[in-house]
């Protein structure tokens, strides 16, 4: 009996010991799971912050562009008084920036391929700031135009490269939101330009417009800092056969290693490194003049969006807001400039609304192949802004805006018929989608269809 009891006691002790061991193992497992979840959450949080910072810094050039657009609407009133320029000279001064910027956009693609997206952003800032400094100190209309031409080239670089860089560095799930940052910053710059007009309008006529233009040089300080923060585009690095550097950048912009590997494979495929024998080197102009069906659809989509965006009168309204309000009966430069601030606030507010909706309800604008799209935008903007005053004199301001409304209706029809949905798709999947005409029916291609197409490639 004693032995049996002793045996039972040992068994009970072993049982309790096993229970304690199991509880300890469960505790270790729970602790390990908690640490794993914490590590995943920490990496996700760091990735989001890093990508957000890159998008913000890459969009600083857009602030410069927006500021120039907004500030010129008020500065032109005082430039006309100080330098005694004619109405035609006003139209040329305002509109020439958009026309000249197309040369920057055309050169931007080749430049960014040669020196990288990051340093093209830096070049855009340097050229623009040089032009802004010349305009600030200009003693005559001719010198003012020289600075305006340089600023236009810088803007052309910036308009082309910012959305391309952000699209190439952003994870697919947030690409629509992040690639809209340049648009947000353009509108923020416009608003700041309007505020600057109002703030400095009380200075003497020969000084106020110079101060208005000179303030636009300040963001260059932030651009200098940005170059130490933002990495090079992983797509450009792959194109330069710097695959490991591209992988390192992708590890900072994606939440896990499987996404890094998948994204790198997609980029290699699109860049022609995975199946190099399928691709041939072609001159850019040859592809433009003799486009393949896929490139042709991309050109129609990108240029069409930019064309309708401008011919609906957006830039003309921004540049000539004081003139429109003056014709509406508002008197005095201070009151006119105060009214334009309200325009800037309203425009910025509704752009923000659109940005927050873009990844929830979908988007149809194409967000890449950007250089030629920018050309369509700048040419259309230049034509509209350089003719607005003359046209409004001929058919009245009301008649001009009626024409804009008709063009806006045509733009809606164009988007409905010609623009494919790109929500939830990577740049490489969008490229594949355009290359396969048969998969595109009714203007919408499902993500699963594109994924099957990528696998077939």
Coordinates of C-alpha atoms in Angstrom, one line a residue:
X1 CA 0.0 0.0 0.0
X2 CA 2.8 2.3 0.9
X3 CA 4.6 1.7 -2.3
X4 CA 1.4 2.1 -4.3
X5 CA 0.7 5.4 -2.6
X6 CA 4.3 6.5 -3.1
X7 CA 3.9 5.6 -6.8
X8 CA 0.7 7.6 -7.1
X9 CA 2.4 10.5 -5.5
X10 CA 5.2 10.4 -8.0
X11 CA 2.7 10.2 -10.8
X12 CA 0.8 13.2 -9.5
X13 CA 4.0 15.2 -9.2
X14 CA 4.9 14.2 -12.8
X15 CA 1.5 15.2 -14.0
X16 CA 1.7 18.6 -12.3
X17 CA 5.2 19.0 -13.6
X18 CA 4.0 18.3 -17.2
X19 CA 1.1 20.7 -16.7
X20 CA 3.5 23.4 -15.5
X21 CA 5.8 22.6 -18.5
X22 CA 2.8 22.8 -20.9
X23 CA 1.7 26.1 -19.4
X24 CA 5.3 27.4 -19.7
X25 CA 5.4 26.3 -23.4
X26 CA 2.1 28.0 -24.0
X27 CA 3.3 31.2 -22.4
X28 CA 6.5 31.1 -24.5
X29 CA 4.3 30.6 -27.6
X30 CA 2.0 33.4 -26.8
X31 CA 4.9 35.7 -26.1
X32 CA 6.6 34.7 -29.3
X33 CA 3.4 35.4 -31.3
X34 CA 3.0 38.7 -29.6
X35 CA 6.6 39.7 -30.4
X36 CA 6.0 38.5 -34.0
X37 CA 2.8 40.6 -34.4
X38 CA 4.6 43.6 -32.8
X39 CA 7.5 43.2 -35.3
X40 CA 5.1 43.0 -38.2
X41 CA 3.1 46.0 -37.0
X42 CA 6.4 48.0 -36.4
X43 CA 7.6 47.2 -39.9
X44 CA 4.3 48.1 -41.5
X45 CA 4.3 51.4 -39.6
X46 CA 7.9 52.2 -40.6
X47 CA 7.2 51.4 -44.2
X48 CA 4.1 53.6 -44.3
X49 CA 6.0 56.5 -42.8
X50 CA 9.0 56.1 -45.1
X51 CA 6.9 55.9 -48.3
X52 CA 4.7 58.8 -47.1
X53 CA 7.9 60.9 -46.5
X54 CA 9.3 60.0 -49.9
X55 CA 6.0 61.0 -51.6
X56 CA 5.9 64.3 -49.7
X57 CA 9.6 65.2 -50.6
X58 CA 9.2 64.2 -54.2
X59 CA 6.2 66.5 -54.5
X60 CA 7.9 69.6 -53.3
X61 CA 8.6 70.7 -56.8
X62 CA 4.8 70.7 -57.3
X63 CA 4.6 73.4 -54.6
X64 CA 6.9 75.5 -56.7
X65 CA 4.8 75.1 -59.7
X66 CA 1.6 75.8 -57.9
X67 CA 3.0 78.8 -56.2
X68 CA 4.1 80.2 -59.5
X69 CA 0.7 79.7 -61.0
X70 CA -1.1 81.3 -58.0
X71 CA 1.2 84.2 -57.4
X72 CA 1.3 85.2 -61.1
X73 CA -2.4 85.8 -61.1
X74 CA -1.9 88.7 -58.7
X75 CA 1.6 89.7 -59.6
X76 CA 0.6 90.3 -63.2
X77 CA -1.6 93.2 -62.0
X78 CA 1.4 95.0 -60.5
X79 CA 3.8 93.9 -63.3
X80 CA 1.5 95.6 -65.8
X81 CA 1.6 98.8 -63.8
X82 CA 5.3 98.8 -63.1
X83 CA 6.7 97.6 -66.5
X84 CA 3.8 99.1 -68.6
X85 CA 3.2 95.9 -70.5
X86 CA 0.3 95.4 -72.9
X87 CA -2.6 92.9 -72.7
X88 CA -0.9 90.7 -75.3
X89 CA 2.3 90.7 -73.3
X90 CA 0.4 89.7 -70.2
X91 CA -1.1 86.7 -72.1
X92 CA 2.3 85.7 -73.4
X93 CA 4.0 86.1 -70.0
X94 CA 1.4 84.0 -68.3
X95 CA 0.9 81.3 -70.9
X96 CA 4.4 80.9 -72.2
X97 CA 5.4 78.9 -69.0
X98 CA 3.0 76.1 -70.0
X99 CA 4.3 76.0 -73.6
X100 CA 7.9 76.0 -72.6
X101 CA 7.4 73.4 -69.9
X102 CA 6.6 70.8 -72.6
X103 CA 10.3 70.9 -73.5
X104 CA 11.2 70.1 -70.0
X105 CA 8.7 67.2 -70.0
X106 CA 10.0 65.8 -73.2
X107 CA 13.6 66.0 -72.0
X108 CA 12.6 64.7 -68.5
X109 CA 12.1 61.1 -69.6
X110 CA 15.5 60.7 -71.2
X111 CA 17.2 62.7 -68.4
X112 CA 15.6 60.5 -65.7
X113 CA 16.7 57.4 -67.5
X114 CA 20.2 58.7 -67.7
X115 CA 20.8 60.2 -64.2
X116 CA 17.9 58.7 -62.2
X117 CA 14.6 59.9 -61.0
X118 CA 16.0 61.3 -57.7
X119 CA 18.5 63.6 -59.4
X120 CA 16.1 64.7 -62.1
X121 CA 13.9 66.0 -59.2
X122 CA 16.9 67.9 -58.0
X123 CA 17.7 69.3 -61.5
X124 CA 14.1 70.4 -61.8
X125 CA 14.3 72.4 -58.6
X126 CA 17.6 74.0 -59.6
X127 CA 16.4 75.1 -63.0
X128 CA 13.1 76.5 -61.6
X129 CA 14.8 78.4 -58.8
X130 CA 17.3 80.0 -61.2
X131 CA 14.4 81.2 -63.3
X132 CA 12.5 82.4 -60.2
X133 CA 15.5 84.4 -59.1
X134 CA 15.9 86.1 -62.5
X135 CA 12.2 87.0 -62.5
X136 CA 12.5 88.5 -59.1
X137 CA 15.3 90.8 -60.1
X138 CA 14.1 91.5 -63.7
X139 CA 14.3 95.2 -64.7
X140 CA 12.5 94.8 -68.0
X141 CA 9.9 92.6 -69.8
X142 CA 12.7 90.8 -71.8
X143 CA 14.6 89.8 -68.7
X144 CA 11.3 88.8 -67.0
X145 CA 10.6 86.5 -70.0
X146 CA 14.0 84.9 -69.7
X147 CA 13.4 83.9 -66.2
X148 CA 9.9 82.7 -67.1
X149 CA 11.4 80.4 -69.8
X150 CA 13.8 78.8 -67.3
X151 CA 11.1 78.4 -64.8
X152 CA 8.9 76.7 -67.4
X153 CA 11.7 74.2 -68.3
X154 CA 12.1 73.4 -64.6
X155 CA 8.3 72.9 -64.2
X156 CA 8.3 70.6 -67.2
X157 CA 10.9 68.4 -65.5
X158 CA 9.0 68.4 -62.2
X159 CA 5.6 67.8 -63.7
X160 CA 6.9 64.7 -65.5
X161 CA 9.2 63.1 -62.9
X162 CA 7.3 63.5 -59.6
X163 CA 4.3 61.2 -60.3
X164 CA 6.6 58.7 -62.1
X165 CA 8.9 58.5 -59.1
X166 CA 6.1 58.2 -56.6
X167 CA 4.3 55.5 -58.7
X168 CA 7.5 53.5 -59.0
X169 CA 8.3 53.6 -55.3
X170 CA 4.8 53.2 -53.9
X171 CA 3.2 49.8 -52.9
X172 CA 0.2 48.9 -55.1
X173 CA -2.4 49.3 -52.4
X174 CA -1.5 53.0 -51.8
X175 CA -0.3 54.0 -55.2
X176 CA -3.5 56.0 -56.2
X177 CA -3.4 58.0 -53.0
X178 CA 0.3 58.7 -53.1
X179 CA 0.6 59.5 -56.8
X180 CA -2.0 62.2 -56.1
X181 CA 0.4 64.1 -53.8
X182 CA 1.8 66.2 -56.6
X183 CA -1.7 67.4 -57.4
X184 CA -2.3 68.2 -53.7
X185 CA 0.9 70.1 -53.5
X186 CA 0.2 72.0 -56.7
X187 CA -3.0 73.2 -55.2
X188 CA -1.4 74.0 -51.9
X189 CA 1.2 76.0 -53.9
X190 CA -1.6 77.8 -55.7
X191 CA -3.3 78.7 -52.4
X192 CA 0.0 79.9 -51.0
X193 CA 0.5 82.0 -54.1
X194 CA -2.9 83.6 -53.6
X195 CA -2.1 84.3 -49.9
X196 CA 1.2 85.8 -50.9
X197 CA -0.5 88.1 -53.3
X198 CA -2.9 89.3 -50.7
X199 CA -0.2 89.7 -48.0
X200 CA 2.2 91.7 -50.1
X201 CA -0.2 93.7 -52.2
X202 CA 0.1 96.7 -49.9
X203 CA 3.8 97.2 -50.7
X204 CA 4.9 99.8 -53.4
X205 CA 4.1 98.7 -56.9
X206 CA 7.8 98.4 -57.9
X207 CA 8.5 96.1 -55.0
X208 CA 5.4 94.0 -54.2
X209 CA 5.4 91.7 -57.3
X210 CA 9.1 91.1 -56.8
X211 CA 8.6 90.0 -53.2
X212 CA 5.7 87.8 -54.4
X213 CA 7.9 86.0 -56.9
X214 CA 10.9 85.9 -54.6
X215 CA 9.1 84.0 -51.8
X216 CA 8.8 81.0 -54.2
X217 CA 12.6 80.4 -53.9
X218 CA 12.3 79.3 -50.2
X219 CA 11.2 75.7 -50.9
X220 CA 14.6 75.0 -52.4
X221 CA 15.9 74.6 -48.8
X222 CA 13.6 71.7 -48.2
X223 CA 14.4 70.2 -51.6
X224 CA 18.1 70.1 -50.5
X225 CA 17.2 68.2 -47.4
X226 CA 14.9 65.9 -49.3
X227 CA 17.8 64.6 -51.4
X228 CA 19.3 63.1 -48.3
X229 CA 16.1 61.2 -47.4
X230 CA 14.5 59.8 -50.6
X231 CA 16.1 56.8 -52.3
X232 CA 16.4 56.1 -56.0
X233 CA 13.5 54.5 -57.8
X234 CA 13.8 50.7 -57.6
X235 CA 12.6 50.5 -61.2
X236 CA 15.4 52.7 -62.4
X237 CA 17.9 50.7 -60.4
X238 CA 16.7 47.5 -62.0
X239 CA 17.0 49.1 -65.4
X240 CA 20.7 49.9 -64.5
X241 CA 21.2 46.2 -63.4
X242 CA 21.5 47.3 -59.8
X243 CA 19.1 44.6 -58.6
X244 CA 20.4 44.3 -55.0
X245 CA 20.1 48.1 -54.5
X246 CA 16.6 47.8 -55.9
X247 CA 15.8 45.0 -53.5
X248 CA 17.1 47.1 -50.6
X249 CA 14.8 50.0 -51.6
X250 CA 11.8 47.7 -52.0
X251 CA 12.5 46.3 -48.5
X252 CA 11.9 49.8 -47.2
X253 CA 8.7 50.4 -49.2
X254 CA 7.0 47.0 -48.8
X255 CA 5.7 45.3 -45.7
X256 CA 7.1 41.8 -46.0
X257 CA 9.8 39.9 -48.0
X258 CA 7.3 38.1 -50.1
X259 CA 5.9 41.4 -51.4
X260 CA 9.5 42.5 -52.0
X261 CA 10.3 39.4 -54.1
X262 CA 7.0 39.6 -56.1
X263 CA 7.5 43.3 -56.8
X264 CA 11.1 42.8 -57.9
X265 CA 10.1 40.0 -60.3
X266 CA 7.4 42.2 -61.8
X267 CA 9.8 45.1 -62.3
X268 CA 12.4 42.8 -63.8
X269 CA 9.8 41.4 -66.2
X270 CA 8.6 44.9 -67.2
X271 CA 12.2 46.1 -67.6
X272 CA 13.1 43.2 -69.9
X273 CA 15.7 41.6 -67.6
X274 CA 13.8 38.4 -67.0
X275 CA 13.3 37.6 -70.7
X276 CA 15.8 39.9 -72.4
X277 CA 15.6 38.0 -75.6
X278 CA 11.9 39.1 -76.1
X279 CA 12.8 42.7 -76.1
X280 CA 14.6 44.9 -78.6
X281 CA 16.0 48.4 -78.0
X282 CA 13.9 51.0 -79.7
X283 CA 14.3 54.8 -80.0
X284 CA 11.7 56.7 -78.0
X285 CA 10.7 58.8 -80.9
X286 CA 10.3 55.8 -83.1
X287 CA 7.8 54.4 -80.6
X288 CA 5.9 57.7 -80.6
X289 CA 5.8 58.1 -84.3
X290 CA 5.1 54.4 -85.1
X291 CA 3.4 53.2 -81.9
X292 CA 2.4 49.6 -81.3
X293 CA -1.3 49.1 -80.5
X294 CA -0.5 49.0 -76.7
X295 CA 1.6 52.2 -76.8
X296 CA -1.1 53.8 -79.0
X297 CA -3.8 53.1 -76.3
X298 CA -1.5 54.4 -73.6
X299 CA -0.9 57.7 -75.6
X300 CA -4.7 58.2 -76.2
X301 CA -5.4 57.6 -72.6
X302 CA -2.6 59.7 -71.1
X303 CA -2.8 62.6 -73.6
X304 CA -6.6 62.6 -73.6
X305 CA -6.8 63.0 -69.9
X306 CA -4.3 65.8 -69.8
X307 CA -5.9 67.6 -72.8
X308 CA -9.4 67.6 -71.4
X309 CA -8.1 68.6 -67.9
X310 CA -6.7 71.8 -69.3
X311 CA -9.2 72.8 -72.1
X312 CA -12.0 72.8 -69.5
X313 CA -10.4 76.1 -68.4
X314 CA -8.8 75.2 -65.0
X315 CA -5.6 77.0 -65.5
X316 CA -7.3 80.0 -67.1
X317 CA -9.5 80.3 -64.1
X318 CA -6.5 80.1 -61.7
X319 CA -4.4 82.6 -63.7
X320 CA -7.1 85.1 -64.4
X321 CA -9.2 84.9 -61.2
X322 CA -8.7 88.6 -60.4
X323 CA -9.8 89.5 -64.0
X324 CA -12.9 87.4 -63.8
X325 CA -13.8 88.9 -60.4
X326 CA -13.1 92.4 -61.7
X327 CA -15.6 91.8 -64.5
X328 CA -18.0 90.5 -61.9
X329 CA -18.0 93.9 -60.2
X330 CA -15.3 93.6 -57.4
X331 CA -13.2 96.7 -57.2
X332 CA -9.8 97.3 -55.8
X333 CA -6.7 95.1 -56.0
X334 CA -6.9 94.0 -52.3
X335 CA -10.5 92.9 -52.6
X336 CA -9.8 91.1 -55.8
X337 CA -6.8 89.2 -54.3
X338 CA -8.8 88.3 -51.2
X339 CA -11.5 86.8 -53.5
X340 CA -8.9 84.6 -55.2
X341 CA -7.9 83.2 -51.8
X342 CA -11.4 81.8 -51.5
X343 CA -11.0 80.2 -54.9
X344 CA -7.7 78.6 -53.8
X345 CA -9.3 77.2 -50.6
X346 CA -12.3 75.7 -52.5
X347 CA -10.1 74.1 -55.1
X348 CA -7.7 72.6 -52.5
X349 CA -10.7 71.3 -50.5
X350 CA -12.2 69.4 -53.4
X351 CA -8.9 68.1 -54.5
X352 CA -8.4 66.6 -51.0
X353 CA -11.9 65.0 -51.2
X354 CA -11.0 63.4 -54.5
X355 CA -7.7 62.1 -53.2
X356 CA -9.2 60.4 -50.2
X357 CA -11.9 58.7 -52.5
X358 CA -9.5 57.6 -55.2
X359 CA -8.5 54.3 -53.8
X360 CA -12.0 53.6 -52.4
X361 CA -14.2 54.1 -55.4
X362 CA -11.6 53.5 -58.1
X363 CA -9.8 55.6 -60.6
X364 CA -9.6 55.6 -64.4
X365 CA -6.7 58.1 -65.1
X366 CA -3.6 56.3 -66.2
X367 CA -0.8 57.2 -63.8
X368 CA 2.3 56.3 -65.9
X369 CA 4.0 56.6 -69.6
X370 CA 3.8 60.6 -68.1
X371 CA 6.0 62.6 -70.3
X372 CA 3.7 62.8 -73.3
X373 CA 0.7 63.2 -71.1
X374 CA 2.4 66.2 -69.6
X375 CA 3.0 67.6 -73.1
X376 CA -0.7 67.4 -73.8
X377 CA -1.4 69.2 -70.5
X378 CA 1.1 71.9 -71.0
X379 CA 0.2 72.7 -74.7
X380 CA -3.5 72.8 -73.9
X381 CA -2.9 74.9 -70.8
X382 CA -0.7 77.3 -72.8
X383 CA -3.2 77.7 -75.6
X384 CA -6.0 78.4 -73.2
X385 CA -4.1 80.8 -70.9
X386 CA -2.6 82.7 -73.8
X387 CA -6.0 83.3 -75.4
X388 CA -8.3 83.7 -72.4
X389 CA -8.3 87.5 -72.2
X390 CA -8.8 87.9 -75.9
X391 CA -11.5 85.3 -76.1
X392 CA -13.3 86.7 -73.1
X393 CA -13.2 90.2 -74.7
X394 CA -14.8 88.7 -77.9
X395 CA -17.5 86.5 -76.4
X396 CA -17.6 87.8 -72.8
X397 CA -16.5 86.0 -69.7
X398 CA -19.8 84.2 -69.4
X399 CA -19.6 83.0 -73.0
X400 CA -16.1 81.7 -72.4
X401 CA -17.1 79.6 -69.4
X402 CA -20.1 78.2 -71.4
X403 CA -17.6 76.9 -73.9
X404 CA -15.6 75.4 -71.0
X405 CA -18.8 73.7 -69.7
X406 CA -19.4 72.1 -73.1
X407 CA -15.8 70.8 -73.3
X408 CA -16.2 69.4 -69.7
X409 CA -19.2 67.4 -70.9
X410 CA -17.1 66.0 -73.8
X411 CA -14.4 65.1 -71.2
X412 CA -16.9 63.0 -69.2
X413 CA -17.8 61.1 -72.4
X414 CA -14.1 60.5 -73.2
X415 CA -13.4 59.1 -69.7
X416 CA -16.4 56.8 -69.9
X417 CA -15.5 55.4 -73.3
X418 CA -11.7 55.4 -73.4
X419 CA -10.2 55.2 -69.9
X420 CA -9.6 51.7 -68.3
X421 CA -9.9 51.2 -64.5
X422 CA -6.5 50.8 -62.8
X423 CA -7.5 50.4 -59.1
X424 CA -5.5 47.8 -57.3
X425 CA -3.1 47.1 -60.1
X426 CA 0.7 47.6 -60.1
X427 CA 2.4 49.6 -62.9
X428 CA 3.6 46.3 -64.4
X429 CA 0.1 44.9 -64.4
X430 CA -1.3 48.0 -66.1
X431 CA 1.4 47.8 -68.7
X432 CA 0.5 44.2 -69.4
X433 CA -3.2 45.2 -69.5
X434 CA -2.5 47.7 -72.3
X435 CA -0.4 45.2 -74.2
X436 CA -3.3 42.7 -74.4
X437 CA -6.2 44.3 -76.3
X438 CA -8.4 41.2 -76.0
X439 CA -8.4 41.4 -72.2
X440 CA -9.8 44.9 -72.2
X441 CA -13.6 44.8 -72.7
X442 CA -16.0 47.5 -71.8
X443 CA -13.2 49.7 -70.5
X444 CA -12.6 47.5 -67.4
X445 CA -10.2 44.6 -66.8
X446 CA -10.4 42.6 -63.7
X447 CA -7.3 42.1 -61.6
X448 CA -7.5 38.3 -62.0
X449 CA -7.4 38.6 -65.8
X450 CA -4.2 40.7 -65.6
X451 CA -2.6 38.3 -63.2
X452 CA -3.2 35.4 -65.6
X453 CA -1.8 37.6 -68.4
X454 CA 1.4 38.2 -66.3
X455 CA 1.8 34.5 -65.7
X456 CA 1.5 33.7 -69.4
X457 CA 4.3 36.2 -70.1

